[in-house]
mmCIF file of C-alpha atoms in Angstrom:
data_model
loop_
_atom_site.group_PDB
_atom_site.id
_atom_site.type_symbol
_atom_site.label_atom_id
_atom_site.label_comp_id
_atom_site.label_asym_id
_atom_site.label_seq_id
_atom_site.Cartn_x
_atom_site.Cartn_y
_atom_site.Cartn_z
ATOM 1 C CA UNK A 1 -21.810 -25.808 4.322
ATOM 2 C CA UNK A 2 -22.788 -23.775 1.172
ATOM 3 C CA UNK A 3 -25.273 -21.062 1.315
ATOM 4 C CA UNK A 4 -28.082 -20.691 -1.095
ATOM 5 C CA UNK A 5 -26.432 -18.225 -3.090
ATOM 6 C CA UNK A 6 -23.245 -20.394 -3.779
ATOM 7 C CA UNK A 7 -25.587 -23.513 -4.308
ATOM 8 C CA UNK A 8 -27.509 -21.373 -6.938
ATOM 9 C CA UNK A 9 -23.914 -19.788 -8.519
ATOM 10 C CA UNK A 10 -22.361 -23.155 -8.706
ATOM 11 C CA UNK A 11 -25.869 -24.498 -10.589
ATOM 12 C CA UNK A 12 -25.920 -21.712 -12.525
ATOM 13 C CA UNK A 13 -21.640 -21.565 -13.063
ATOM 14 C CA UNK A 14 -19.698 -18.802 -14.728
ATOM 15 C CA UNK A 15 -16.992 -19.833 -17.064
ATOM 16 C CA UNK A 16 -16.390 -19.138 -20.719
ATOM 17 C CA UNK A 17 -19.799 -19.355 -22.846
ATOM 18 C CA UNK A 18 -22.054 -18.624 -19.971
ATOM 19 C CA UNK A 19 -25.231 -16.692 -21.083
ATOM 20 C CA UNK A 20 -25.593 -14.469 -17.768
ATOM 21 C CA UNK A 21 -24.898 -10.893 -18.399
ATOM 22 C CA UNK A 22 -25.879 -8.123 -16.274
ATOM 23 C CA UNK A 23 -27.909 -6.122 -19.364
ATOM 24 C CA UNK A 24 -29.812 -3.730 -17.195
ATOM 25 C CA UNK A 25 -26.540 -2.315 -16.811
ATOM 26 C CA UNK A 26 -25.900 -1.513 -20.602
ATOM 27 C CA UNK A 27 -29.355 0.051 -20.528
ATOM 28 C CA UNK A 28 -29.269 2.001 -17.647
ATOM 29 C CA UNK A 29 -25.476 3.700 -18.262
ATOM 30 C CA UNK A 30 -25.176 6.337 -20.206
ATOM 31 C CA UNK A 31 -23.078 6.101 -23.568
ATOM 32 C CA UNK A 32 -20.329 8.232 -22.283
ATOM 33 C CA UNK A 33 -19.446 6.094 -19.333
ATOM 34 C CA UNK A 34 -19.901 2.708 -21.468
ATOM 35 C CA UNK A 35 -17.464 4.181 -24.020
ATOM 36 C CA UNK A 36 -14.788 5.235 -21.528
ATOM 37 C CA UNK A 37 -15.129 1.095 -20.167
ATOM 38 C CA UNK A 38 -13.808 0.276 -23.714
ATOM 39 C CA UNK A 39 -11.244 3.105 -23.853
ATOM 40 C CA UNK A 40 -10.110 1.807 -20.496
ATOM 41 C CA UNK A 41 -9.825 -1.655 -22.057
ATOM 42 C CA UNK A 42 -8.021 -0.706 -25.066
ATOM 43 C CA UNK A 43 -5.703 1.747 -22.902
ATOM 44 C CA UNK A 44 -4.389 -1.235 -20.605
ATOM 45 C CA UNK A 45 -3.922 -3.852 -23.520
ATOM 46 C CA UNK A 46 -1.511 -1.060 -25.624
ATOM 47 C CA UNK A 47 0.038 -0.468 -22.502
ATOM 48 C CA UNK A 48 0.855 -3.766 -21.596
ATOM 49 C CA UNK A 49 1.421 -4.310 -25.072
ATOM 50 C CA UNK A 50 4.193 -1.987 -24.622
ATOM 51 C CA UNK A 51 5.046 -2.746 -21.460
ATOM 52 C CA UNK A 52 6.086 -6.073 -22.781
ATOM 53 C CA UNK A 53 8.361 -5.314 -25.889
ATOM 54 C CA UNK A 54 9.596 -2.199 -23.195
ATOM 55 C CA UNK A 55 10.720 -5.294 -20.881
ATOM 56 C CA UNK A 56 12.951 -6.884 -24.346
ATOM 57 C CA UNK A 57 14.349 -3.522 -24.923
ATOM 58 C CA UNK A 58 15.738 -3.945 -21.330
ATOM 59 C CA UNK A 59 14.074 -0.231 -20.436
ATOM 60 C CA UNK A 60 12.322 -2.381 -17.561
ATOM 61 C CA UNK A 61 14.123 -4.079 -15.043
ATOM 62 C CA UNK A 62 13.289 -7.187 -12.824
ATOM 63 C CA UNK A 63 10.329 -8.669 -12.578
ATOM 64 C CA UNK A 64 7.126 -7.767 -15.027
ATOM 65 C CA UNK A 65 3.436 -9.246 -14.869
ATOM 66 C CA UNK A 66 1.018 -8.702 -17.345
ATOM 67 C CA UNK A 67 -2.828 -7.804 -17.712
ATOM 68 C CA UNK A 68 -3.395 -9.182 -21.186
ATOM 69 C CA UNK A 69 -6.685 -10.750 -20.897
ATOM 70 C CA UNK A 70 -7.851 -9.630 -17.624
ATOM 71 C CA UNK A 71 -8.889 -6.324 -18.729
ATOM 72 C CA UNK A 72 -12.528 -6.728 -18.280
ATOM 73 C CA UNK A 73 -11.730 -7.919 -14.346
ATOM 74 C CA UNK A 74 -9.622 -5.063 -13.862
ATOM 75 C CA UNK A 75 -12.036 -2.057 -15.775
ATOM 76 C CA UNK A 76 -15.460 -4.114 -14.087
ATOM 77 C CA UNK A 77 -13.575 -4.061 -10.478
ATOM 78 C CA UNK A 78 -12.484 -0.217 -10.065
ATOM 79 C CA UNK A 79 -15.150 1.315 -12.275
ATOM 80 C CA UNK A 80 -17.268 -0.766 -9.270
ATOM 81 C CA UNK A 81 -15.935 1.605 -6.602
ATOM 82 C CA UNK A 82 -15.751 5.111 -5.344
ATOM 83 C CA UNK A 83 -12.655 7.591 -5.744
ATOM 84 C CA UNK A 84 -12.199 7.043 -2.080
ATOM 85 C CA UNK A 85 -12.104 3.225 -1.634
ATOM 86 C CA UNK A 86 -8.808 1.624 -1.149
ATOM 87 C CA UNK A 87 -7.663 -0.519 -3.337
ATOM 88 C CA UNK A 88 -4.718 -3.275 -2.980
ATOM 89 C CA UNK A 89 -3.530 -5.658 -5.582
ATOM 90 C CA UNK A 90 -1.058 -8.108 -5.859
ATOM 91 C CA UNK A 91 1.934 -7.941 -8.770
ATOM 92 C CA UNK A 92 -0.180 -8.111 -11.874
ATOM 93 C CA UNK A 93 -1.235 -4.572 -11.110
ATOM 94 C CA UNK A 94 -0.399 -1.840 -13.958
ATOM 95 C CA UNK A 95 -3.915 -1.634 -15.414
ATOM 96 C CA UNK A 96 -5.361 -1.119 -11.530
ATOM 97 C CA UNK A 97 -3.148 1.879 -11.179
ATOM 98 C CA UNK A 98 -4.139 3.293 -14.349
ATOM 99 C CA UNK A 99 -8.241 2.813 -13.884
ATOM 100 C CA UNK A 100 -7.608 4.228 -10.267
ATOM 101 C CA UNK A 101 -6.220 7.368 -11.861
ATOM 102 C CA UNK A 102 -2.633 7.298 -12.064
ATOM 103 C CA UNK A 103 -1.749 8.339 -15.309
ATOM 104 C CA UNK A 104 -0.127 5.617 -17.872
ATOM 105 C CA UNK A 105 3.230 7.982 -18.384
ATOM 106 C CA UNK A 106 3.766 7.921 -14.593
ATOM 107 C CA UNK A 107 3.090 4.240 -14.107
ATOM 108 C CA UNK A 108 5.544 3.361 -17.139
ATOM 109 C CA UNK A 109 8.284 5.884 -15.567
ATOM 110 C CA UNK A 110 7.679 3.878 -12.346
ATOM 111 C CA UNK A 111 8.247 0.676 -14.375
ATOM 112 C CA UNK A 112 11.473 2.027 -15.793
ATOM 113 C CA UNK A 113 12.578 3.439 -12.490
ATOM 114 C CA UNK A 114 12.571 6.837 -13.019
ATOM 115 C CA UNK A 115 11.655 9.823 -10.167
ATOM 116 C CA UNK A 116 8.503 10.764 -11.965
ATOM 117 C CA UNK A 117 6.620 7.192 -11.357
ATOM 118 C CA UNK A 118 4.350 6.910 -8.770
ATOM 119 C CA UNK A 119 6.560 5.151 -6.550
ATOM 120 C CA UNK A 120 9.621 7.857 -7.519
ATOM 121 C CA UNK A 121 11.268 4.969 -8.994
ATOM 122 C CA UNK A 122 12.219 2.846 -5.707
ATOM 123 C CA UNK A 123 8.694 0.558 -6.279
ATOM 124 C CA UNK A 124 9.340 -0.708 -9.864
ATOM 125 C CA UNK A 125 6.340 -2.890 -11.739
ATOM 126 C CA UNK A 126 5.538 -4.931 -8.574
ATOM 127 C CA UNK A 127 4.816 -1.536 -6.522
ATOM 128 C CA UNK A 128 3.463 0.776 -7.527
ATOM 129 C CA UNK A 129 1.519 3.049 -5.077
ATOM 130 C CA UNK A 130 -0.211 6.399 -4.463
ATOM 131 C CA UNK A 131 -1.887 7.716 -1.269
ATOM 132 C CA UNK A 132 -3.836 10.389 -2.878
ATOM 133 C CA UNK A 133 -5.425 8.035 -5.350
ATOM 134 C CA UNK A 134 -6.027 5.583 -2.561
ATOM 135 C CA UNK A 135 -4.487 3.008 -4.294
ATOM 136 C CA UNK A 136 -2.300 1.429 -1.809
ATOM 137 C CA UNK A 137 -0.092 -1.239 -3.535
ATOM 138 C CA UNK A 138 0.675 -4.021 -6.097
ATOM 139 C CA UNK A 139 2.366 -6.434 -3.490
ATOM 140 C CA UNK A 140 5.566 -9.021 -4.632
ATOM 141 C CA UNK A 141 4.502 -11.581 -2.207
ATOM 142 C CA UNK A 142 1.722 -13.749 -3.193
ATOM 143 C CA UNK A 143 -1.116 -13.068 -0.684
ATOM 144 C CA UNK A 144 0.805 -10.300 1.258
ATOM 145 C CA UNK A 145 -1.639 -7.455 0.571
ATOM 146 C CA UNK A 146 -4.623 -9.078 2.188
ATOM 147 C CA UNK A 147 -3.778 -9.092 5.907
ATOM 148 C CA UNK A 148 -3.004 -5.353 4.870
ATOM 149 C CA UNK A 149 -6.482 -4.649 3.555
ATOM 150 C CA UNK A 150 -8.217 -6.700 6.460
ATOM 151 C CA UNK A 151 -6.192 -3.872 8.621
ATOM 152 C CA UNK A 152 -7.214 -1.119 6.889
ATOM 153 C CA UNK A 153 -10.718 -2.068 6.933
ATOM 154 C CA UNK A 154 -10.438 -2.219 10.354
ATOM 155 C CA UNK A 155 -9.123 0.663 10.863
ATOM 156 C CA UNK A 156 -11.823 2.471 8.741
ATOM 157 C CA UNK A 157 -14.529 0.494 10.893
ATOM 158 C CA UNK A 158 -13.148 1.368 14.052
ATOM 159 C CA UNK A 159 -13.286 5.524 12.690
ATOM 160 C CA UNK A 160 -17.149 4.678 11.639
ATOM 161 C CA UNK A 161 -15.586 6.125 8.090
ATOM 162 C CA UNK A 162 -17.701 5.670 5.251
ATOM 163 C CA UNK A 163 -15.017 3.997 2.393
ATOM 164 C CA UNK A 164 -14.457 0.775 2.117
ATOM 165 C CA UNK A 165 -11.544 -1.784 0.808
ATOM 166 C CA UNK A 166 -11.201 -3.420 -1.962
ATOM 167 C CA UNK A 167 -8.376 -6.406 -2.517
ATOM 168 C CA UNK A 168 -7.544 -7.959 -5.368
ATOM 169 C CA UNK A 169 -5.673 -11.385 -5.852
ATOM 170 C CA UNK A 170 -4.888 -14.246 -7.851
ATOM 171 C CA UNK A 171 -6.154 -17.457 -8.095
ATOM 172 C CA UNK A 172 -3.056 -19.232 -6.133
ATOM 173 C CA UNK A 173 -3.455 -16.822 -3.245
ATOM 174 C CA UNK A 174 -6.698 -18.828 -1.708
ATOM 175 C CA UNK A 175 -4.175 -21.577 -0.781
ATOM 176 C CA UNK A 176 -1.795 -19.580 1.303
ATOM 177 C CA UNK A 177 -2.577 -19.127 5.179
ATOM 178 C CA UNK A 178 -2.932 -15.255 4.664
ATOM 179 C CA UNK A 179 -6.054 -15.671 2.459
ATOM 180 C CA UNK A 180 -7.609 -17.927 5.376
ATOM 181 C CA UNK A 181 -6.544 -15.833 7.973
ATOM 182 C CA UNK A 182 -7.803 -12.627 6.433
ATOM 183 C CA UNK A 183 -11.477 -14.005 5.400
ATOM 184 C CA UNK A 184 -11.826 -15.174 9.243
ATOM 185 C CA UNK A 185 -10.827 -12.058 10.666
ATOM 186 C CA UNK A 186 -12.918 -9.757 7.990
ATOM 187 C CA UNK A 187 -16.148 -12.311 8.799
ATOM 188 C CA UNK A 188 -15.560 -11.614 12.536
ATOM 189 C CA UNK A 189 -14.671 -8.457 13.037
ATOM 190 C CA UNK A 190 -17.471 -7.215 10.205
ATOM 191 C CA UNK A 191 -15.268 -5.207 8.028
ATOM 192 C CA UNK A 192 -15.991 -3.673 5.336
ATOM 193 C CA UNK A 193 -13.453 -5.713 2.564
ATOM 194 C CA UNK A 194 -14.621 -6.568 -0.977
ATOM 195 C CA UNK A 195 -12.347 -9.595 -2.080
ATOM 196 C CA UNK A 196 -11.973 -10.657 -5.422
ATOM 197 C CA UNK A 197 -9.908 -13.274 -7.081
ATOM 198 C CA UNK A 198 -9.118 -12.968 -10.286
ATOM 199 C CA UNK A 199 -9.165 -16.676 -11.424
ATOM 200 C CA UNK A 200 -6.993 -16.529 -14.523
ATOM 201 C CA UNK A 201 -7.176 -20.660 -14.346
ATOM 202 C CA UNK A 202 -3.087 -21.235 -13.464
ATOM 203 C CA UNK A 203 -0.818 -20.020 -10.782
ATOM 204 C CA UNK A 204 2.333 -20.022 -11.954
ATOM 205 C CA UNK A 205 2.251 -22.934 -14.323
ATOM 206 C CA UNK A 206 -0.206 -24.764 -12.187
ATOM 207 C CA UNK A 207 -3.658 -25.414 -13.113
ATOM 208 C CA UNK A 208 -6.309 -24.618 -10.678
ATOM 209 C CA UNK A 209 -7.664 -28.026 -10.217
ATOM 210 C CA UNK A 210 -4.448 -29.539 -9.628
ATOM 211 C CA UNK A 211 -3.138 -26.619 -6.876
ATOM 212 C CA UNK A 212 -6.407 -26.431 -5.138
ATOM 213 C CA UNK A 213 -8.648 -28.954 -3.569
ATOM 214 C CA UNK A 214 -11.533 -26.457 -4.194
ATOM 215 C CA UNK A 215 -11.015 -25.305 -7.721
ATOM 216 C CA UNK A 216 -14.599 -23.432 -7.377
ATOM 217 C CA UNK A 217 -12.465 -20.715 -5.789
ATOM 218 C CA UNK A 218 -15.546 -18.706 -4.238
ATOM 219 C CA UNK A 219 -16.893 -21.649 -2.075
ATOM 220 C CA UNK A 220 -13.811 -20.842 -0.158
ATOM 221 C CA UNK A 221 -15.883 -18.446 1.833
ATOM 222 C CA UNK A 222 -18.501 -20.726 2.781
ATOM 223 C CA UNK A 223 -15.913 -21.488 5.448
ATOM 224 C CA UNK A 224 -16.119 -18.025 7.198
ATOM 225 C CA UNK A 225 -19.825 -17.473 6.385
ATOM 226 C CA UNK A 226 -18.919 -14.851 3.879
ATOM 227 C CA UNK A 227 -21.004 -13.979 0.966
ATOM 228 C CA UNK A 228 -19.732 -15.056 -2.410
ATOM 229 C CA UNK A 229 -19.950 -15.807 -6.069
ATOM 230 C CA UNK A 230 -18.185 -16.574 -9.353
ATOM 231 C CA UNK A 231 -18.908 -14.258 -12.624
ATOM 232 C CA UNK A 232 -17.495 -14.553 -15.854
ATOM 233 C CA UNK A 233 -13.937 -12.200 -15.903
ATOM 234 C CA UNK A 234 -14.908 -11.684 -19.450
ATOM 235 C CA UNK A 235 -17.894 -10.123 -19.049
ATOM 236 C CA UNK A 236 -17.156 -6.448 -18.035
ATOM 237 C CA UNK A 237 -20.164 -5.670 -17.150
ATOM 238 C CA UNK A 238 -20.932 -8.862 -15.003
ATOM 239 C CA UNK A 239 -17.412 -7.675 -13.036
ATOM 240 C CA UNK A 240 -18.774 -4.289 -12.693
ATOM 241 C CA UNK A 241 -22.353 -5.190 -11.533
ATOM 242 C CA UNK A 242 -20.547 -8.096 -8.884
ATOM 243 C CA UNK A 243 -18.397 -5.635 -6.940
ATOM 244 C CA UNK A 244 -20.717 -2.566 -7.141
ATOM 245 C CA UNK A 245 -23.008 -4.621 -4.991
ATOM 246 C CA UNK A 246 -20.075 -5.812 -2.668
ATOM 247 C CA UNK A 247 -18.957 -2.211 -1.801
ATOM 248 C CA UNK A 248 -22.706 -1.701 -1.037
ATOM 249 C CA UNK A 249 -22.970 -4.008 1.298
ATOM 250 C CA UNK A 250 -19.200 -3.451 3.236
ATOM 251 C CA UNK A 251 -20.207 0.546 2.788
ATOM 252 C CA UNK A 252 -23.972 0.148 4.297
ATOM 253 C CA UNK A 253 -24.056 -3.612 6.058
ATOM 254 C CA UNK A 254 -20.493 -3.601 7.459
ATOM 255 C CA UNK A 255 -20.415 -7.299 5.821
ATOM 256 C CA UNK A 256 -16.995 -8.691 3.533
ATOM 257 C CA UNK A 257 -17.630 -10.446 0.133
ATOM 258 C CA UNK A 258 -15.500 -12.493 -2.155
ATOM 259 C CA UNK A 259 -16.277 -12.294 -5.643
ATOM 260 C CA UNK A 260 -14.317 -15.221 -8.293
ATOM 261 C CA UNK A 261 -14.248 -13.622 -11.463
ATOM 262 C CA UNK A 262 -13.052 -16.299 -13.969
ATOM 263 C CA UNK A 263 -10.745 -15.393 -16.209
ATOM 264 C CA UNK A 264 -7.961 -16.164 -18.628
ATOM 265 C CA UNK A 265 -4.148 -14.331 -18.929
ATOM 266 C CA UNK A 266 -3.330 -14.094 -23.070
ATOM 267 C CA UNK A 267 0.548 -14.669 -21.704
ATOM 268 C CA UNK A 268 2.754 -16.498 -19.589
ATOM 269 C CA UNK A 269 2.793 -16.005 -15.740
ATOM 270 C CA UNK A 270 5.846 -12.936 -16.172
ATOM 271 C CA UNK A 271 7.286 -11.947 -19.163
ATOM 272 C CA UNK A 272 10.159 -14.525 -19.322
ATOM 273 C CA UNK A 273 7.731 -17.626 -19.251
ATOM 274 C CA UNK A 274 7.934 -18.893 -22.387
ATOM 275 C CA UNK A 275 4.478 -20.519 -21.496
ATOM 276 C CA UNK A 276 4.171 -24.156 -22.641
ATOM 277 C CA UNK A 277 2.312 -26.169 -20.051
ATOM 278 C CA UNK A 278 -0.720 -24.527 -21.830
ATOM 279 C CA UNK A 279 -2.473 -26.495 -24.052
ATOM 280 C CA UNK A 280 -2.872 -24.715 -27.758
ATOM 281 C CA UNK A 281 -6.903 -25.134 -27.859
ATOM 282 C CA UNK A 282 -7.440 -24.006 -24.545
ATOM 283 C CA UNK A 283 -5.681 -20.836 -25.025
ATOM 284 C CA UNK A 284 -7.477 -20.710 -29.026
ATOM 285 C CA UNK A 285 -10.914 -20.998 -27.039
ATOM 286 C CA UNK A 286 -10.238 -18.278 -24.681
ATOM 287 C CA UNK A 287 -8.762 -15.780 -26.991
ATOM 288 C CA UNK A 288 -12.244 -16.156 -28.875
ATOM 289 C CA UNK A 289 -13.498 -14.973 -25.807
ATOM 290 C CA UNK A 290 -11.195 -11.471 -25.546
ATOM 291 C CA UNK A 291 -12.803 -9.554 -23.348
ATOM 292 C CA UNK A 292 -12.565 -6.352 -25.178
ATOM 293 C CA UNK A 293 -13.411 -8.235 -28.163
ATOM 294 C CA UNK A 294 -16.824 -8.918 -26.740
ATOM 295 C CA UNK A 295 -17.441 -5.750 -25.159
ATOM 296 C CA UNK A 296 -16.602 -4.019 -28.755
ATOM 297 C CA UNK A 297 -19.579 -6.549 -30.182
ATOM 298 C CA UNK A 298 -22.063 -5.488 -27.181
ATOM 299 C CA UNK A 299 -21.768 -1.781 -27.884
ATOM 300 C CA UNK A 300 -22.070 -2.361 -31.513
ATOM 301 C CA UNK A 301 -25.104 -4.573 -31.493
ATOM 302 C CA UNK A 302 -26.929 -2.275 -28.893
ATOM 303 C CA UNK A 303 -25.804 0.806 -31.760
ATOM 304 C CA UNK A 304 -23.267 2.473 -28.833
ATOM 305 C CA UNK A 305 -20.113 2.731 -30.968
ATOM 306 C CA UNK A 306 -19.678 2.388 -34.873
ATOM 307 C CA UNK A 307 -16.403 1.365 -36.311
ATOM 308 C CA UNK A 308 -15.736 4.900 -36.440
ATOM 309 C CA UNK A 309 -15.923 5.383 -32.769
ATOM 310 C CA UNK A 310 -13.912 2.160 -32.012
ATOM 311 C CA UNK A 311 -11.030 3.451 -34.521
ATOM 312 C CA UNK A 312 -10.993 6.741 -32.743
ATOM 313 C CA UNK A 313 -11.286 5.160 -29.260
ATOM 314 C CA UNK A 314 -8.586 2.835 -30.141
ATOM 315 C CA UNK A 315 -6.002 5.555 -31.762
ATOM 316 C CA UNK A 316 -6.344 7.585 -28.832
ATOM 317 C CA UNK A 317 -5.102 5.191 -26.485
ATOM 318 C CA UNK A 318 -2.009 3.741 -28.711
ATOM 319 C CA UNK A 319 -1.250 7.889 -28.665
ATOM 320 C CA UNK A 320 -1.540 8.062 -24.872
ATOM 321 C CA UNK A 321 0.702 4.559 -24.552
ATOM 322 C CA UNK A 322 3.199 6.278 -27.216
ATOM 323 C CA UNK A 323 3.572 9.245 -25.016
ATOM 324 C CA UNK A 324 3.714 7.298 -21.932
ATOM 325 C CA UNK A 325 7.073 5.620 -23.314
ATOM 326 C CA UNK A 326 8.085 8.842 -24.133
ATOM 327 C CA UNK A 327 7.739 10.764 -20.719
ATOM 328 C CA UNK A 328 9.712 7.616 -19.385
ATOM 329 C CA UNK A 329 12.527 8.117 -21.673
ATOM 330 C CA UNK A 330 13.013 11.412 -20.814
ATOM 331 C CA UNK A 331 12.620 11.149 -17.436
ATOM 332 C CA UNK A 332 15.845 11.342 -14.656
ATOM 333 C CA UNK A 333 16.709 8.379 -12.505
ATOM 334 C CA UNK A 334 17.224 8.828 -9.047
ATOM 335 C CA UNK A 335 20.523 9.933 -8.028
ATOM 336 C CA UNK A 336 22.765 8.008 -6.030
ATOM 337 C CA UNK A 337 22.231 10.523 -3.516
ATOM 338 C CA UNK A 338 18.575 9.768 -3.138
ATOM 339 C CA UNK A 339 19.276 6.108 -2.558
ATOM 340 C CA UNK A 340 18.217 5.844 0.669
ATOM 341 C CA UNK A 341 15.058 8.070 0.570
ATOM 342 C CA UNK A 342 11.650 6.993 0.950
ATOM 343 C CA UNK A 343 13.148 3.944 2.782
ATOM 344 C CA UNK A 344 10.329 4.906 5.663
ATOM 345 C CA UNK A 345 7.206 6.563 5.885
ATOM 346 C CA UNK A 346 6.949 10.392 6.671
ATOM 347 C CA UNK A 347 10.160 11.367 4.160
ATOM 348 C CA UNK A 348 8.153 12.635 1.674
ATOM 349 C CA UNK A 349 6.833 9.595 -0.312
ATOM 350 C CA UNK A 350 3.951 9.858 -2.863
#
């Protein structure tokens, strides 16, 4: 059984070209905070950019997941929050960390496995963490951080706190037994959980349709009488507007959401898939749609930033990546000594 809303979302749908956009929103922010959505943007593409050739250059070790193309998803989802939400992600988590506050020298130290990233180095790209930025964890196993936000927001609704949680995943997560389980106990127990799935239309090198017998990802919740709905990942603002009103309602209703923002990934699942089961017009219709592309042309046309601005925006940020990379080259690795720290909580972890 759908509700009304998902009859009127899946009438309405939200994939590339759709005209919905939350406008009110470009109206009603002021310039400075609209401007520091692109910088965001711009910040997490050079950095994973970087990240990237980093990974080549061997500086980065194991496994690496990239952002490129999901930057409106991941700027719209924490600029939705509060400083003291928690937030867990799965692997694809870099440009969460930095938007939460971690600064982008200390999660590319982390990435090269130095002491001065956020997870001293033990934690790598697929963990990165820090308590006193609430952000609690990209997670290696595919669906593994939601039965860990469904606990949390317990917790917090068995204090009566006022913060909420927010949990990101992919697409392929909604067909493992923790997404399932998670929805029915946040629906019964009334937690306050924002979901959202960031649809980036393949898990792995699956398409949607063909690894899911629902490929409209948010009727999924119809199932556990959660509220839902599907915006366009490209659309910053539509992001933003979607989970500002889901941490309303967990922060004043005590009631979980799942929002599907649909979206696209410029690259391969990691950085060593050489990414062919992609057809070359689907990926040349998406990358028409760049998120910050669009954003840039919104700003302009409402007379927010000239080319000026943009230039200056843009410099800043390849400066701030630059520096990152430098910080991480200069930073120690753990000793051999320190091996065994942090293996449990309480021995002075970040």
């Amino acid at each position: 059984m759908e509700t009304r809303q998902q009859r009127k979302a899946a009438a309405q749908g939200a994939g590339p070209g759709d005209p919905r956009s939350p406008a009110s929103l470009l109206e009603g922010t002021d310039r400075e905070t609209l401007l520091n959505y692109y910088y965001q943007m711009v910040l997490i593409r050079y950095f994973e950019e970087k990240a990237g050739e980093m990974y080549t250059r061997a500086r980065i070790g194991g496994y690496c997941h990239l952002n490129l193309g999901e930057e409106a998803t991941v700027v719209g989802f924490c600029a939705g929050l509060e400083a003291d939400d928690y937030v867990y992600t799965n692997y694809r988590e870099h440009g969460y960390a930095i938007c939460r506050g971690i600064s982008p020298a200390v999660v590319m130290a982390e990435l090269f496995g130095k002491k001065t990233g956020c997870s001293s180095g033990r934690g790598g790209s697929m963990h990165l963490f820090d308590l006193k930025r609430r952000f609690m964890g990209g997670y290696g196993i595919v669906g593994g951080q939601l039965p860990l936000a469904v606990g949390a927001a317990f917790a917090l609704a068995y204090r009566g706190a006022r913060e909420i949680v927010a949990c990101q995943m992919g697409d392929g997560t909604t067909n493992g037994g923790p997404f399932h389980e998670s929805l029915n106990l946040a629906k019964l127990y009334r937690l306050p959980v924002v979901f959202l799935i960031v649809n980036n239309q393949y898990g792995m090198g699956t398409r949607v349709d063909q690894g899911s017998a629902v490929p409209d990802l948010y009727r999924k919740a119809c199932a556990y009488d959660i509220r839902s709905e599907r915006v366009d990942g490209t659309d910053l603002l539509a992001v933003l507007e979607a989970v500002r009103t889901a941490a309303r309602i967990a922060r004043e209703e005590r009631e979980p959401s799942l929002i599907e923002a649909v979206s696209y990934r410029f690259r391969g699942h990691s950085v060593v898939d050489p990414d062919r089961y992609r057809p070359e017009d689907e990926v040349r219709r998406w990358r028409e749609r760049d998120p910050i592309l669009l954003y840039a042309t919104r700003l302009k046309e409402a007379g927010l930033m000239d080319e000026s601005t943009r230039q200056e925006l843009e410099a800043r940020a390849q400066h701030e990546v630059e520096e990152a990379v430098r910080f991480a080259e200069e930073s120690e690795f753990p000793s051999v000594e320190e091996l065994y720290d942090f293996v449990y909580a309480g021995e002075g972890g970040r």
